[in-house]
Coordinates of C-alpha atoms in Angstrom, one line a residue:
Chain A
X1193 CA 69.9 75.1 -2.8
X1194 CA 70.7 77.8 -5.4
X1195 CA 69.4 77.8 -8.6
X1196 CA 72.3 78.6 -11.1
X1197 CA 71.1 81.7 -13.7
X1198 CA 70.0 81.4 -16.5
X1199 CA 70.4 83.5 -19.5
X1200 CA 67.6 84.6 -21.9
X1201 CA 68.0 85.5 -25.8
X1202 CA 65.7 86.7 -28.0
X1203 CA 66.6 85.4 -31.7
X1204 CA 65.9 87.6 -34.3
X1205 CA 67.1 85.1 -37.6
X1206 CA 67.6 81.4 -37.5
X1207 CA 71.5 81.5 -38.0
X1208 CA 72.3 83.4 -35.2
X1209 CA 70.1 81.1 -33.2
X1210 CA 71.9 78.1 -34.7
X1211 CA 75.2 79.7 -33.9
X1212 CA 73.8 80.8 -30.2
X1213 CA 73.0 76.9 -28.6
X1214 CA 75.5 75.7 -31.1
X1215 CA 78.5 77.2 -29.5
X1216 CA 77.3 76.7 -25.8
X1217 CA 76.2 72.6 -24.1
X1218 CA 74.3 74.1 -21.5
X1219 CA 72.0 75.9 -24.2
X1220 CA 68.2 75.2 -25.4
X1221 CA 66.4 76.2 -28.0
X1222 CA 63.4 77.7 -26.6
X1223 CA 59.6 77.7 -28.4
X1224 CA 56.0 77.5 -27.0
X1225 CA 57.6 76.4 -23.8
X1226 CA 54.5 74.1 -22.9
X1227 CA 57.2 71.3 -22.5
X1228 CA 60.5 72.7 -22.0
X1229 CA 59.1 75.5 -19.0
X1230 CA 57.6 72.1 -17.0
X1231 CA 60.5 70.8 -17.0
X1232 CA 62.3 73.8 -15.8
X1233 CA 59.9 73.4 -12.6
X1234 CA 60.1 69.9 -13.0
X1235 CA 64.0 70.1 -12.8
X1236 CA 64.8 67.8 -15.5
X1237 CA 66.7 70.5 -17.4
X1238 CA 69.1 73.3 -16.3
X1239 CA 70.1 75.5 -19.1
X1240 CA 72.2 78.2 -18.8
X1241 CA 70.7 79.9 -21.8
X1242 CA 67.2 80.2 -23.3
X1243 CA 67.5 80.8 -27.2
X1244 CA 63.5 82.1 -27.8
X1245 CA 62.6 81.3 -31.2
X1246 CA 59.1 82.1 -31.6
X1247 CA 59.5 85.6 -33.2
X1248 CA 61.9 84.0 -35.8
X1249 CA 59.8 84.1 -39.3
X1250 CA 58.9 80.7 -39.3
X1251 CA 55.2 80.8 -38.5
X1252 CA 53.8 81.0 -42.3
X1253 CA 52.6 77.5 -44.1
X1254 CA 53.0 78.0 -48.0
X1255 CA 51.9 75.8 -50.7
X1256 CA 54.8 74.4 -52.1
X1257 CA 55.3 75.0 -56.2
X1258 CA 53.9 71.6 -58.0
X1259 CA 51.4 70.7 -54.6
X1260 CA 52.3 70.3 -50.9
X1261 CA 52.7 72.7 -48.1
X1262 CA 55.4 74.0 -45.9
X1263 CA 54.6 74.6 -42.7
X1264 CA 57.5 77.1 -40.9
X1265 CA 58.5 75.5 -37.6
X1266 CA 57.5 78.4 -35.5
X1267 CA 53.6 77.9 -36.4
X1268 CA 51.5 77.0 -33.8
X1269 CA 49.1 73.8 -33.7
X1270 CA 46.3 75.8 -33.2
X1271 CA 47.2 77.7 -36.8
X1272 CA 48.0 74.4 -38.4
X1273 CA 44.9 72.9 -37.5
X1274 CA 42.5 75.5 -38.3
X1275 CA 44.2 76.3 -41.8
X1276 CA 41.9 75.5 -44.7
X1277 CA 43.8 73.8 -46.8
X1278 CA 45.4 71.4 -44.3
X1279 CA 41.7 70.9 -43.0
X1280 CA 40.1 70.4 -46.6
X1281 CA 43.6 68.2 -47.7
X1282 CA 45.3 66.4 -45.2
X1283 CA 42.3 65.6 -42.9
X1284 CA 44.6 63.2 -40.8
X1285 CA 46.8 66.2 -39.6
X1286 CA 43.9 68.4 -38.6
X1287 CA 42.8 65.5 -36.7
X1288 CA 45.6 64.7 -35.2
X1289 CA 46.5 68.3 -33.7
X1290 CA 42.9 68.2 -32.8
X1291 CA 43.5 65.2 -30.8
X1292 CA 46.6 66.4 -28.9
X1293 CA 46.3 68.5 -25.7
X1294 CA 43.7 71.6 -25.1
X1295 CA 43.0 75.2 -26.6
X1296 CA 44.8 76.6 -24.3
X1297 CA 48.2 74.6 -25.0
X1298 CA 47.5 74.2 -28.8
X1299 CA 47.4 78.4 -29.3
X1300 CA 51.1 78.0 -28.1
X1301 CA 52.5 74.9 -29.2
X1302 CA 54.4 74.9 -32.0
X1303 CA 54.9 72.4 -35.0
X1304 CA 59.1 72.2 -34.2
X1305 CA 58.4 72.1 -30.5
X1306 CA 55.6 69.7 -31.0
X1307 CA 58.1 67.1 -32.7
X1308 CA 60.7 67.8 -30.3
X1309 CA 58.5 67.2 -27.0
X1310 CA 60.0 64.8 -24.7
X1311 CA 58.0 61.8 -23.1
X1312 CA 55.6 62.0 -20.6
X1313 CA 56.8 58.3 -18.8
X1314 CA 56.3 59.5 -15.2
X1315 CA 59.9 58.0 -14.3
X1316 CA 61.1 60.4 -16.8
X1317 CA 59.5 63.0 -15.1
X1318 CA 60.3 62.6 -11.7
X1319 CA 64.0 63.5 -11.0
X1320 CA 64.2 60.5 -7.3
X1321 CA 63.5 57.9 -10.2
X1322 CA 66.4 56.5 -12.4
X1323 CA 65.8 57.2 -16.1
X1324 CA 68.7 56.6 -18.5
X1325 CA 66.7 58.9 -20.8
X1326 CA 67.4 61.7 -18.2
X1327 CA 70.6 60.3 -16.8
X1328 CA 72.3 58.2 -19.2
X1329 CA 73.2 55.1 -18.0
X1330 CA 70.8 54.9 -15.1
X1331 CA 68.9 52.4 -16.1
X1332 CA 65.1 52.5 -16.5
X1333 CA 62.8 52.7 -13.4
X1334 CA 59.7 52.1 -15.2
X1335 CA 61.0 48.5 -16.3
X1336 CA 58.8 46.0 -13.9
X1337 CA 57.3 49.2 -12.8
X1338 CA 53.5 50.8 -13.6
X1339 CA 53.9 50.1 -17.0
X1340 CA 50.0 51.0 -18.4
X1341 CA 51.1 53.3 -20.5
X1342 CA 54.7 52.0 -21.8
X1343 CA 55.8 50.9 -25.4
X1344 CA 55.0 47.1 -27.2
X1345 CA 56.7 48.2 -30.2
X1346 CA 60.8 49.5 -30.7
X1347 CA 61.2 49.3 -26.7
X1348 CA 65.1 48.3 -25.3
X1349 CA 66.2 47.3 -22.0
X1350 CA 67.4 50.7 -21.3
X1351 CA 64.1 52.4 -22.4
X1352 CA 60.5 51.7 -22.9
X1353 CA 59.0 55.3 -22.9
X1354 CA 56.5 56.2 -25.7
X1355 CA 56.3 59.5 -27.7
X1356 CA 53.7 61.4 -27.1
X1357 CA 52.9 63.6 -30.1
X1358 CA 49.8 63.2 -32.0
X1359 CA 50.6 65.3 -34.9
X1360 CA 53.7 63.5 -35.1
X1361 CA 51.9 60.2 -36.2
X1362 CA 49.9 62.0 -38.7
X1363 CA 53.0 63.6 -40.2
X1364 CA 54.5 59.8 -40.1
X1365 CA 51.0 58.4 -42.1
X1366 CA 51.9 61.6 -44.7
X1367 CA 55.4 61.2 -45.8
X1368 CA 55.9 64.7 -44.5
X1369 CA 59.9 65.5 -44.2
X1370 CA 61.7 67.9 -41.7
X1371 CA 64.1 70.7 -42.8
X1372 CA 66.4 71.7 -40.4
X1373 CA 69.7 74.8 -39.9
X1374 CA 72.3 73.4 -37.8
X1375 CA 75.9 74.4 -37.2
X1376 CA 77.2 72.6 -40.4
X1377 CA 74.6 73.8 -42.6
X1378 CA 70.7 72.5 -43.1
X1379 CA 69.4 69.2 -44.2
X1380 CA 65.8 67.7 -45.1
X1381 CA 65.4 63.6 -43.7
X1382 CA 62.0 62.2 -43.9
X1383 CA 60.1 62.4 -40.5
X1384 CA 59.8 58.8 -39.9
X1385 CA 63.9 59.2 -39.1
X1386 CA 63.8 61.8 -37.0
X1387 CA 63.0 60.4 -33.8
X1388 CA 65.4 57.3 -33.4
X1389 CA 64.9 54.4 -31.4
X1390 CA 66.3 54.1 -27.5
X1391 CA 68.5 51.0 -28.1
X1392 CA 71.4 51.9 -25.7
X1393 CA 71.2 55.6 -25.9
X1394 CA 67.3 56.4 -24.7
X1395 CA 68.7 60.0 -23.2
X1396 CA 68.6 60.6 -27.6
X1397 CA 64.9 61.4 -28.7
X1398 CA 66.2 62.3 -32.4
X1399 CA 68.9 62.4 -35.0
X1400 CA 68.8 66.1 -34.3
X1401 CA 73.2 67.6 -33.4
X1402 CA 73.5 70.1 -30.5
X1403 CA 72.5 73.5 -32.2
X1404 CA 70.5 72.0 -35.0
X1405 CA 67.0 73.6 -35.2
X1406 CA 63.8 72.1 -37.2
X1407 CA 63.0 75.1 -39.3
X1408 CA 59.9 73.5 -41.5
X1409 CA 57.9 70.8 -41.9
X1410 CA 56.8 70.1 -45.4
X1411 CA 53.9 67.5 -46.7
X1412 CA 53.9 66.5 -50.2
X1413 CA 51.0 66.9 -52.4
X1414 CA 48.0 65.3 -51.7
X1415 CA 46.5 62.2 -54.1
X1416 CA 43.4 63.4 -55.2
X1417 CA 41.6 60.0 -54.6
X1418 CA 43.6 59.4 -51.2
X1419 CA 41.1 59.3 -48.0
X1420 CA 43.0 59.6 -44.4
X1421 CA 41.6 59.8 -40.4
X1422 CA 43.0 59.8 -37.1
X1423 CA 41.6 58.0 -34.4
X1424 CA 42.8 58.1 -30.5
X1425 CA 41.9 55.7 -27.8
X1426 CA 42.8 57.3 -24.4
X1427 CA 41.8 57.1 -20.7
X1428 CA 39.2 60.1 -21.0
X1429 CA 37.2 61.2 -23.6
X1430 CA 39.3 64.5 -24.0
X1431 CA 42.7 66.0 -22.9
X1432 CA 44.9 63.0 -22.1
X1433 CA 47.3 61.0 -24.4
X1434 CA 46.9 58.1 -26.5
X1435 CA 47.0 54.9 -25.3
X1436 CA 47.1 53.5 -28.8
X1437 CA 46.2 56.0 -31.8
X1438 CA 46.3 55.6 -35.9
X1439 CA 46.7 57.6 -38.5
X1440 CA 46.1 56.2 -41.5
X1441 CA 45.5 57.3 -45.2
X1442 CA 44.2 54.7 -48.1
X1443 CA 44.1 55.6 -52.3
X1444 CA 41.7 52.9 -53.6
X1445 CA 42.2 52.6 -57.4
X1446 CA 39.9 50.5 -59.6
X1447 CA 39.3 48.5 -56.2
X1448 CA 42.6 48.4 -55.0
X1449 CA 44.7 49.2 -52.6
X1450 CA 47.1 51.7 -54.7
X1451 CA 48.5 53.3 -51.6
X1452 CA 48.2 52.9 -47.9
X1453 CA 49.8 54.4 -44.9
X1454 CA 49.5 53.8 -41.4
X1455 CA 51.2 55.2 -38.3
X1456 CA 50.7 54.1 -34.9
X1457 CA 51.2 56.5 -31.6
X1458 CA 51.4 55.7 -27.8
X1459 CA 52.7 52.1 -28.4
X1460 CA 56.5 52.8 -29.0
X1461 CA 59.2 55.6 -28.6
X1462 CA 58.7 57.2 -32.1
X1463 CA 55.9 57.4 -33.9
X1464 CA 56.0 53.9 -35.3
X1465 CA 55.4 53.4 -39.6
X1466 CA 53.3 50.4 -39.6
X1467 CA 55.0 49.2 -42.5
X1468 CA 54.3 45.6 -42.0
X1469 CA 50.6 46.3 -42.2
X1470 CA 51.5 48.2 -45.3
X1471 CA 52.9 45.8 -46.8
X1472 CA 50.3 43.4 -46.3
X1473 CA 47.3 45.6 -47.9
X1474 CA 49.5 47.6 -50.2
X1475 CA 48.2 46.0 -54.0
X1476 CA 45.1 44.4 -52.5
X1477 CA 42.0 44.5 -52.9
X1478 CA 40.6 44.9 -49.3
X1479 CA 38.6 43.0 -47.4
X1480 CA 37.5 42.8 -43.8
X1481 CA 40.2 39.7 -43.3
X1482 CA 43.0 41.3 -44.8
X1483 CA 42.7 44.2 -42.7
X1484 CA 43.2 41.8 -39.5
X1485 CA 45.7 39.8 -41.8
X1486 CA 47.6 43.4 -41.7
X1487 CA 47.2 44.2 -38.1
X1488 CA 48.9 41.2 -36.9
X1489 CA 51.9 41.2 -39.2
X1490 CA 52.7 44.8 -37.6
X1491 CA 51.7 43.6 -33.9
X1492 CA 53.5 40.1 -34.7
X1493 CA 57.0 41.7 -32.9
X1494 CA 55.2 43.5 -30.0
X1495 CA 55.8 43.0 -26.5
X1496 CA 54.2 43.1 -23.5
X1497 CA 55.5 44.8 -20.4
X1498 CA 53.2 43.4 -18.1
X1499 CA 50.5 45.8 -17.5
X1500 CA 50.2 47.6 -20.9
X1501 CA 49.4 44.1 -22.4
X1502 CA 46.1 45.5 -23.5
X1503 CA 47.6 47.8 -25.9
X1504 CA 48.5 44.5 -28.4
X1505 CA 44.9 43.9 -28.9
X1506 CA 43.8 47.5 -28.6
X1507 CA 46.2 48.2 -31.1
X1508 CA 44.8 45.7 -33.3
X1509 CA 41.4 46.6 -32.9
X1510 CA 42.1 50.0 -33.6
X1511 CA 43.7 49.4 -37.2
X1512 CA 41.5 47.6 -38.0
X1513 CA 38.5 50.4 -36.9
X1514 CA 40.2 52.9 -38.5
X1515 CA 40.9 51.2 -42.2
X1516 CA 37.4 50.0 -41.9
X1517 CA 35.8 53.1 -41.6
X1518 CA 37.7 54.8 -44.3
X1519 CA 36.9 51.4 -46.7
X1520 CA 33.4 51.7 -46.1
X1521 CA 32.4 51.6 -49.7
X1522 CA 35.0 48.9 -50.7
X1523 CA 34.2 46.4 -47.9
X1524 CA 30.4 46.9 -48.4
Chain B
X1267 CA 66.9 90.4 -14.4
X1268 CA 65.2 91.5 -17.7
X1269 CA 63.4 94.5 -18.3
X1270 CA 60.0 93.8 -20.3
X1271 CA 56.6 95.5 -20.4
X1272 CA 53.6 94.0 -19.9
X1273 CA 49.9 95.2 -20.7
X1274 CA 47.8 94.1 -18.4
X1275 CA 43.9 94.5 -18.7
X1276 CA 44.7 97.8 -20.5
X1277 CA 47.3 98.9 -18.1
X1278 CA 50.8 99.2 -19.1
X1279 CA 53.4 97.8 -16.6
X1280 CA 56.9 97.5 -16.9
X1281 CA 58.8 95.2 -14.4
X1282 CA 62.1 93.5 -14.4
X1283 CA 62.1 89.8 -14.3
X1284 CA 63.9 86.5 -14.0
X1285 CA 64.1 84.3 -17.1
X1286 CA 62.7 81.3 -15.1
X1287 CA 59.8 83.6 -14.3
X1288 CA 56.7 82.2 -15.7
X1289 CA 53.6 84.6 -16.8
X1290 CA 50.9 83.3 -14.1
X1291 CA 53.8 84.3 -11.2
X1292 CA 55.1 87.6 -13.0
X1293 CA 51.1 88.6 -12.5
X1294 CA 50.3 87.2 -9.3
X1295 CA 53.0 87.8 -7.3
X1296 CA 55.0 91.0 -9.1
X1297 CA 51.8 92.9 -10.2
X1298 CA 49.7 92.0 -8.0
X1299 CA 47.0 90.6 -10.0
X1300 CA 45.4 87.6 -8.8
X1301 CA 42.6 87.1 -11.1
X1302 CA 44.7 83.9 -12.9
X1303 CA 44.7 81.2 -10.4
X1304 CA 47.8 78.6 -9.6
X1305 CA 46.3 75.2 -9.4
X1306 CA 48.6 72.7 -10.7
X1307 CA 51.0 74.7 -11.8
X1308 CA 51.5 72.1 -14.7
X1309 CA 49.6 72.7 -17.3
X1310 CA 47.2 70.3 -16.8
X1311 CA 44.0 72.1 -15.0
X1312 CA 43.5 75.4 -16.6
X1313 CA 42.9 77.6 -13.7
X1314 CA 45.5 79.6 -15.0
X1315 CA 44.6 80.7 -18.6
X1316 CA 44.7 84.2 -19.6
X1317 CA 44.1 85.8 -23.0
X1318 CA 47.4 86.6 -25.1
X1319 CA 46.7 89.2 -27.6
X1320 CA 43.4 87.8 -27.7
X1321 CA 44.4 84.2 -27.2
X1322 CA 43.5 82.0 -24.8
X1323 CA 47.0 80.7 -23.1
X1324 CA 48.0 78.8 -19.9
X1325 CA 50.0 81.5 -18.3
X1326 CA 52.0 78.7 -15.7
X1327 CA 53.7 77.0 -19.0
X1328 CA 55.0 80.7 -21.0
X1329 CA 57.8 82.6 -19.6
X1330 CA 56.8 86.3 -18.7
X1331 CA 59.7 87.1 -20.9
X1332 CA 59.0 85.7 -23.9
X1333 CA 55.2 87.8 -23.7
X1334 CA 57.7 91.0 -23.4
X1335 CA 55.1 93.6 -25.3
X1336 CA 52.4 91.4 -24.9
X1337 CA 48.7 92.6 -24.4
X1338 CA 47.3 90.3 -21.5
X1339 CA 43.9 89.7 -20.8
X1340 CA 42.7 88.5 -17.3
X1341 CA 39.6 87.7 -16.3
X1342 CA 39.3 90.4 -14.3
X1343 CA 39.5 93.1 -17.5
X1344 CA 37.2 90.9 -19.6
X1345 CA 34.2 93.5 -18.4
X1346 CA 33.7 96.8 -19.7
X1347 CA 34.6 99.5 -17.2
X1348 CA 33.6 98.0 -13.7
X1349 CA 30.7 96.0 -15.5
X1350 CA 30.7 92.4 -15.9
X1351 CA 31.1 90.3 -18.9
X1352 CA 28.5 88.7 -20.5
X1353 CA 30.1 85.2 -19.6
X1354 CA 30.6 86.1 -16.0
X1355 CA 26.6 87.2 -15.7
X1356 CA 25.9 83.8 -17.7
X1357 CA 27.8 81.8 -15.1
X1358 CA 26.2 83.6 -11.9
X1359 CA 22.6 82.8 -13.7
X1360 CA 23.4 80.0 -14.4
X1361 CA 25.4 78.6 -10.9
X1362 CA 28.4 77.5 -13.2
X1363 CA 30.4 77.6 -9.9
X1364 CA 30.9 76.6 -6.4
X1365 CA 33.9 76.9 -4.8
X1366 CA 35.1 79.3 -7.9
X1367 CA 38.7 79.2 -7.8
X1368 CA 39.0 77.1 -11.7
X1369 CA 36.3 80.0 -12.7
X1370 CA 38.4 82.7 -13.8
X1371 CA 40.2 80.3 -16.2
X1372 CA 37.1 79.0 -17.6
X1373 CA 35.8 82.9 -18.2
X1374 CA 39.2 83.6 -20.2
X1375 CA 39.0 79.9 -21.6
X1376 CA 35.2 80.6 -22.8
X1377 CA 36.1 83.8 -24.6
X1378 CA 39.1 82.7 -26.1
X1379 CA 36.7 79.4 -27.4
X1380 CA 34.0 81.4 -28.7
X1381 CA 36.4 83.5 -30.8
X1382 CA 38.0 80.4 -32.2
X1383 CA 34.4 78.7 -33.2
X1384 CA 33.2 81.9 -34.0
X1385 CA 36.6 82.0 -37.0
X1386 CA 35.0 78.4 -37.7
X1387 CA 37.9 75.9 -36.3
X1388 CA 37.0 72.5 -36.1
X1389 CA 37.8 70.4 -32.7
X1390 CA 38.3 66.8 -31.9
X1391 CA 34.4 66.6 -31.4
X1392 CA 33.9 68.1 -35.4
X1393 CA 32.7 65.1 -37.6
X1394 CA 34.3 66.6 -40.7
X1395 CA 37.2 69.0 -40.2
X1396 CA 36.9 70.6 -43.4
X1397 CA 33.2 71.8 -42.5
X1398 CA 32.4 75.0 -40.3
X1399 CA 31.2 73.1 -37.0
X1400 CA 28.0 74.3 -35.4
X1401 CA 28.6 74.8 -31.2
X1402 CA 26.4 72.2 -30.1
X1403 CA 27.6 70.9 -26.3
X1404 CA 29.4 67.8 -27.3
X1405 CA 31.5 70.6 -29.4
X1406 CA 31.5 73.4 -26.0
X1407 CA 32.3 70.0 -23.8
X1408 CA 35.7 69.3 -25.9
X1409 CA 36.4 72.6 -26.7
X1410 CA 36.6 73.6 -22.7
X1411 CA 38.6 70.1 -21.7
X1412 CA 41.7 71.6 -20.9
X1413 CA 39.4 73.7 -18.1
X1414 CA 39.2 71.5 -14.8
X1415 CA 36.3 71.8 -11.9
X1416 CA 36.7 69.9 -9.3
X1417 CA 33.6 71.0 -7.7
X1418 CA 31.7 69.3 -10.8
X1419 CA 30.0 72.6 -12.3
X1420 CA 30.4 71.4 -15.5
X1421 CA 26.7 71.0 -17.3
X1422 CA 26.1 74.7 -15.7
X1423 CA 29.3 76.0 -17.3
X1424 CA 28.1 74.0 -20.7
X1425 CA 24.6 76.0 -20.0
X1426 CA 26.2 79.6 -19.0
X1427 CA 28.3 79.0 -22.3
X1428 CA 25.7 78.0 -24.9
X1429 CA 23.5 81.0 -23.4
X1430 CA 25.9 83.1 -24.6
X1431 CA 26.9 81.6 -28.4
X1432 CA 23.5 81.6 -29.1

């Protein structure tokens, strides 16, 4: 077997990328790679052109007039994590990135690409198993299959992959929004609706048209009083995904719950607003109850696929964990 | 094929290239250099890592074009002239190897790590990511995870490493 060519363009500003994978099906924006180049070997994907986008200028974070920070698409986790005022600021996303993968892959990985990063079900990944999110329409292999590490939250019939980005949740838990360029011009959506849910379409990670590329991510300013953490429960101590992981960032206010945000990854095909939960503590003045009270409402809709039944409780026991530890004082 | 230049442990070499060509088999099998090693191929074992511009990379998971101008860094031109580097006398005193096929990636690995936590990063094993972390092995441990041994060497790598941040 042949393998068709494939073509290789070096961007040099974002509208000419946009216009490059725009005008062409077979064409894929190109970043750190760590993804997209397995799946070359993999043969999940076939492009016939490579738009490179890393030397694009997209790799500075700037604070963002009146608080916040935009973060250019093109800069890597490694940068994101280590930068001081994400670090001192938005604790949650250093933690998060710090989470996700190794050294090695972080140096390269970038904050577009990171989003965009396809799951890692292994019937998605291996090309003999039928995977509508490869193949639309083929139906989902991993249905009644090893399902350890599936969804129990926004799964379909046709899909019941997870996402696998850690940073992602901790963008969810921040209200951060993506800015895109696409063929008919650039828009800004919150990030919790960028990734969509499989319904009947799994082979569609994201809202994202054919030739539209993320070109920033931007966090709004952080509440002074506001207290956030991001905690993963995997197979290993280091260098694997979540099983279950939440971010989660509270504002306590004269014993109150003023704000509180929680995101939840490895249990569902985006990463999943706990808005239930939310709603639950959101007003309240919190106690070791409520915080279970709160777990359930959000698990109340998940479902087991057999052998990940473990994450519901997991899941559980990690909200609550996590919202405990950053209501130390308040529950005392 | 592409035309792209390379620098590889302070040697300059041009080659022409496929796109689908990845960095660890542009070295290996175009340049000859075989101080990266393939183990999975994947991304997942680390045998491969090299040092981009000073960076420590998984060469099997970046296209050799997209490093076009690159300085690359193997562990073979970590030494000064045809001496060793410090890391690589730490791990033969301290027996961080057997078999020694994952140890070229953990040399590379290991520099790139003590750069990083010598800038003061954080890592997953930092209590408090705003803080400067101090390398204690719990922080060496994550901060070399994505580096697999299968023959087990780790608490002499942790060792070989530590002997050389302090």
């Amino acid at each position: 077997m042949s393998t068709p060519a494939m073509a290789y363009e070096r961007a040099t500003d974002v509208d000419a990328a946009v216009a490059a994978v725009a005008g062409r099906p077979g064409a894929r924006f190109l970043a750190g790679g760590t993804n997209l180049v397995d799946h070359l070997k993999l043969g999940l994907l076939d492009p016939d052109l490579l738009v490179d986008v890393t030397r694009l200028p997209l790799r500075e974070i700037e604070d963002v007039p009146g608080g916040g920070l935009r973060i250019g698409a093109g800069v890597t986790n490694a940068d994101l994590a280590a930068d001081p005022r994400v670090r001192a600021s938005y604790p949650v996303l250093a933690e998060a990135l710090l989470a996700g993968a190794s050294g090695q892959l972080r140096n390269v990985a970038t904050t577009g690409g990171n989003l965009l990063q396809r799951t890692r079900c292994p019937y998605f990944q291996d090309v003999t198993m039928a995977c509508g999110k490869r193949d639309p329409g083929a139906g989902c292999s991993a249905i009644g299959g090893v399902t350890r590490g599936h969804a129990i939250l926004g799964a379909s019939e046709h899909c019941i992959a997870t996402h696998p980005s850690d940073m992602a949740v901790g963008l969810a838990a921040l209200d951060a929004t993506v800015e895109t360029a696409g063929p008919g011009g650039g828009r800004t959506l919150p990030l919790t609706e960028l990734h969509r849910l499989p319904g009947d379409e799994p082979e569609r990670d994201t809202v994202l048209e054919h030739g539209e590329l993320i070109v920033a991510v931007t966090l709004p300013p952080p509440s002074p009083t506001a207290r956030s953490a991001y905690r993963k429960v995997r197979d290993r101590a280091s260098y694997a995904f979540a099983l279950v992981s939440v971010a989660a960032a509270v504002d306590v206010r004269d014993g109150v719950l003023h704000d509180v945000r929680i995101a939840l990854g490895g249990v569902a095909p985006k990463p999943w607003r706990a808005e239930q939960a939310e709603a639950v503590l959101r007003g309240a003045v919190p106690t070791a109850a409520r915080l279970g009270e709160a777990a359930d409402a959000e698990l109340a809709a998940a479902t087991a696929q057999g052998e990940n039944a473990f994450k519901i409780p997991l899941a559980r026991a990690t909200i609550v964990a996590v919202l405990r530890d950053l209501l130390t004082e308040e529950l005392a | 094929m592409l035309d792209i230049t390379l620098t590889v442990d302070g040697v300059t070499r041009p080659l022409a290239v496929d796109p689908r060509t990845t960095l660890l088999d542009a070295l290996r099998e175009r340049l000859d250099v075989t101080a990266p090693k393939k183990g999975c191929d994947h991304g997942q074992c680390g045998a491969c890592t090299v040092l981009v511009d000073g960076r420590r990379v998984l060469s099997c998971l970046t296209l050799a074009v997209q490093q076009d101008g690159a300085q690359v860094t193997t562990a073979a031109g970590l030494g000064e002239g045809d001496g060793l580097h410090p890391l690589a006398e730490a791990f033969l005193d301290h027996d961080a190897l057997q078999c020694g096929y994952c140890t070229p990636g953990q040399l590379c690995s290991a520099v790139g790590m003590l750069d990083e936590a010598g800038r003061g990063h954080a890592s997953h094993a930092t209590a408090d990511v705003a803080a400067v972390p101090t390398l204690t092995d719990e922080e060496i441990r994550e901060r070399m995870s994505g580096n697999l041994c299968r023959c087990g060497a780790y608490a002499n790598i942790v060792s070989a490493i530590r002997e050389v941040a302090s």
